Amino acid sequence: RTLDARVQAPLGHPSRPMSDEQLMRKFADCCRHAASPLPASDVERLADTIRNTERLDDVSVLATMAHASPASLSAVAAA
């Protein structure tokens, strides 16, 4: 048995945008399956920082958070 389907515009395409909730679920899923998975608590902290990127003095903090240990994440978030 073979199934075939065609999607004109995938979810996330400008004509089929994802909701904030869908985007957060996808982000969290990607973080869980990363080469260095992030714990759920760190995923939310990183997502909040990304949402507020315009307030950061130095965007390199995002890379630090994405590769940091839980202890250093708390220090970065408090800064």
PDB file of C-alpha atoms in Angstrom:
ATOM      1  CA  ARG A   1       0.000   0.000   0.000  1.00  0.00           C
ATOM      2  CA  THR A   2       1.326   3.420  -0.946  1.00  0.00           C
ATOM      3  CA  LEU A   3      -0.015   6.726   0.270  1.00  0.00           C
ATOM      4  CA  ASP A   4       0.692   9.943  -1.530  1.00  0.00           C
ATOM      5  CA  ALA A   5      -0.110  13.479  -0.433  1.00  0.00           C
ATOM      6  CA  ARG A   6       0.863  16.921  -1.598  1.00  0.00           C
ATOM      7  CA  VAL A   7       1.043  19.962   0.645  1.00  0.00           C
ATOM      8  CA  GLN A   8       0.886  23.272  -1.181  1.00  0.00           C
ATOM      9  CA  ALA A   9       2.033  25.307   1.820  1.00  0.00           C
ATOM     10  CA  PRO A  10       3.479  23.624   4.918  1.00  0.00           C
ATOM     11  CA  LEU A  11       2.626  24.778   8.408  1.00  0.00           C
ATOM     12  CA  GLY A  12       4.875  27.737   9.146  1.00  0.00           C
ATOM     13  CA  HIS A  13       4.680  29.085   5.593  1.00  0.00           C
ATOM     14  CA  PRO A  14       3.557  32.743   5.431  1.00  0.00           C
ATOM     15  CA  SER A  15       0.186  31.581   4.107  1.00  0.00           C
ATOM     16  CA  ARG A  16      -0.151  29.085   7.018  1.00  0.00           C
ATOM     17  CA  PRO A  17       1.555  30.732   9.984  1.00  0.00           C
ATOM     18  CA  MET A  18       2.080  28.856  13.216  1.00  0.00           C
ATOM     19  CA  SER A  19       0.453  30.056  16.414  1.00  0.00           C
ATOM     20  CA  ASP A  20       2.704  31.137  19.284  1.00  0.00           C
ATOM     21  CA  GLU A  21       1.796  27.896  21.071  1.00  0.00           C
ATOM     22  CA  GLN A  22       2.690  25.744  18.041  1.00  0.00           C
ATOM     23  CA  LEU A  23       5.951  27.613  17.593  1.00  0.00           C
ATOM     24  CA  MET A  24       6.881  27.138  21.260  1.00  0.00           C
ATOM     25  CA  ARG A  25       6.079  23.404  21.092  1.00  0.00           C
ATOM     26  CA  LYS A  26       8.260  23.073  17.984  1.00  0.00           C
ATOM     27  CA  PHE A  27      11.087  25.050  19.617  1.00  0.00           C
ATOM     28  CA  ALA A  28      10.911  22.910  22.773  1.00  0.00           C
ATOM     29  CA  ASP A  29      10.877  19.728  20.686  1.00  0.00           C
ATOM     30  CA  CYS A  30      13.952  20.878  18.749  1.00  0.00           C
ATOM     31  CA  CYS A  31      15.729  21.712  22.022  1.00  0.00           C
ATOM     32  CA  ARG A  32      14.947  18.233  23.393  1.00  0.00           C
ATOM     33  CA  HIS A  33      16.387  16.570  20.276  1.00  0.00           C
ATOM     34  CA  ALA A  34      19.470  18.777  19.918  1.00  0.00           C
ATOM     35  CA  ALA A  35      22.992  17.373  20.038  1.00  0.00           C
ATOM     36  CA  SER A  36      23.168  18.854  23.556  1.00  0.00           C
ATOM     37  CA  PRO A  37      19.539  18.714  24.741  1.00  0.00           C
ATOM     38  CA  LEU A  38      18.333  21.455  27.078  1.00  0.00           C
ATOM     39  CA  PRO A  39      16.217  20.685  30.137  1.00  0.00           C
ATOM     40  CA  ALA A  40      12.614  21.926  29.904  1.00  0.00           C
ATOM     41  CA  SER A  41      13.199  24.682  32.469  1.00  0.00           C
ATOM     42  CA  ASP A  42      16.102  26.044  30.410  1.00  0.00           C
ATOM     43  CA  VAL A  43      14.069  25.897  27.192  1.00  0.00           C
ATOM     44  CA  GLU A  44      11.500  28.317  28.606  1.00  0.00           C
ATOM     45  CA  ARG A  45      14.231  30.653  29.865  1.00  0.00           C
ATOM     46  CA  LEU A  46      15.928  30.616  26.448  1.00  0.00           C
ATOM     47  CA  ALA A  47      12.597  31.190  24.681  1.00  0.00           C
ATOM     48  CA  ASP A  48      11.893  34.199  26.911  1.00  0.00           C
ATOM     49  CA  THR A  49      15.317  35.626  26.122  1.00  0.00           C
ATOM     50  CA  ILE A  50      14.748  35.129  22.384  1.00  0.00           C
ATOM     51  CA  ARG A  51      11.352  36.857  22.636  1.00  0.00           C
ATOM     52  CA  ASN A  52      13.118  39.837  24.225  1.00  0.00           C
ATOM     53  CA  THR A  53      16.203  39.935  21.991  1.00  0.00           C
ATOM     54  CA  GLU A  54      15.752  43.652  21.328  1.00  0.00           C
ATOM     55  CA  ARG A  55      16.416  44.318  25.026  1.00  0.00           C
ATOM     56  CA  LEU A  56      19.745  42.494  25.095  1.00  0.00           C
ATOM     57  CA  ASP A  57      22.939  44.516  25.230  1.00  0.00           C
ATOM     58  CA  ASP A  58      24.832  41.605  23.680  1.00  0.00           C
ATOM     59  CA  VAL A  59      23.083  38.908  21.610  1.00  0.00           C
ATOM     60  CA  SER A  60      25.986  36.499  22.167  1.00  0.00           C
ATOM     61  CA  VAL A  61      24.188  35.639  25.414  1.00  0.00           C
ATOM     62  CA  LEU A  62      21.854  33.506  23.253  1.00  0.00           C
ATOM     63  CA  ALA A  63      24.720  31.232  22.204  1.00  0.00           C
ATOM     64  CA  THR A  64      25.884  31.025  25.793  1.00  0.00           C
ATOM     65  CA  MET A  65      22.419  30.046  26.965  1.00  0.00           C
ATOM     66  CA  ALA A  66      21.952  27.465  24.203  1.00  0.00           C
ATOM     67  CA  HIS A  67      25.172  25.667  25.175  1.00  0.00           C
ATOM     68  CA  ALA A  68      25.327  26.395  28.894  1.00  0.00           C
ATOM     69  CA  SER A  69      25.002  24.276  31.967  1.00  0.00           C
ATOM     70  CA  PRO A  70      21.941  24.901  34.188  1.00  0.00           C
ATOM     71  CA  ALA A  71      24.039  26.830  36.739  1.00  0.00           C
ATOM     72  CA  SER A  72      25.462  29.213  34.146  1.00  0.00           C
ATOM     73  CA  LEU A  73      22.003  29.689  32.610  1.00  0.00           C
ATOM     74  CA  SER A  74      20.744  31.034  35.905  1.00  0.00           C
ATOM     75  CA  ALA A  75      23.670  33.432  36.093  1.00  0.00           C
ATOM     76  CA  VAL A  76      23.117  34.673  32.510  1.00  0.00           C
ATOM     77  CA  ALA A  77      19.362  35.111  33.030  1.00  0.00           C
ATOM     78  CA  ALA A  78      19.937  37.097  36.226  1.00  0.00           C
ATOM     79  CA  ALA A  79      22.326  39.518  34.478  1.00  0.00           C
TER      80      ALA A  79
END
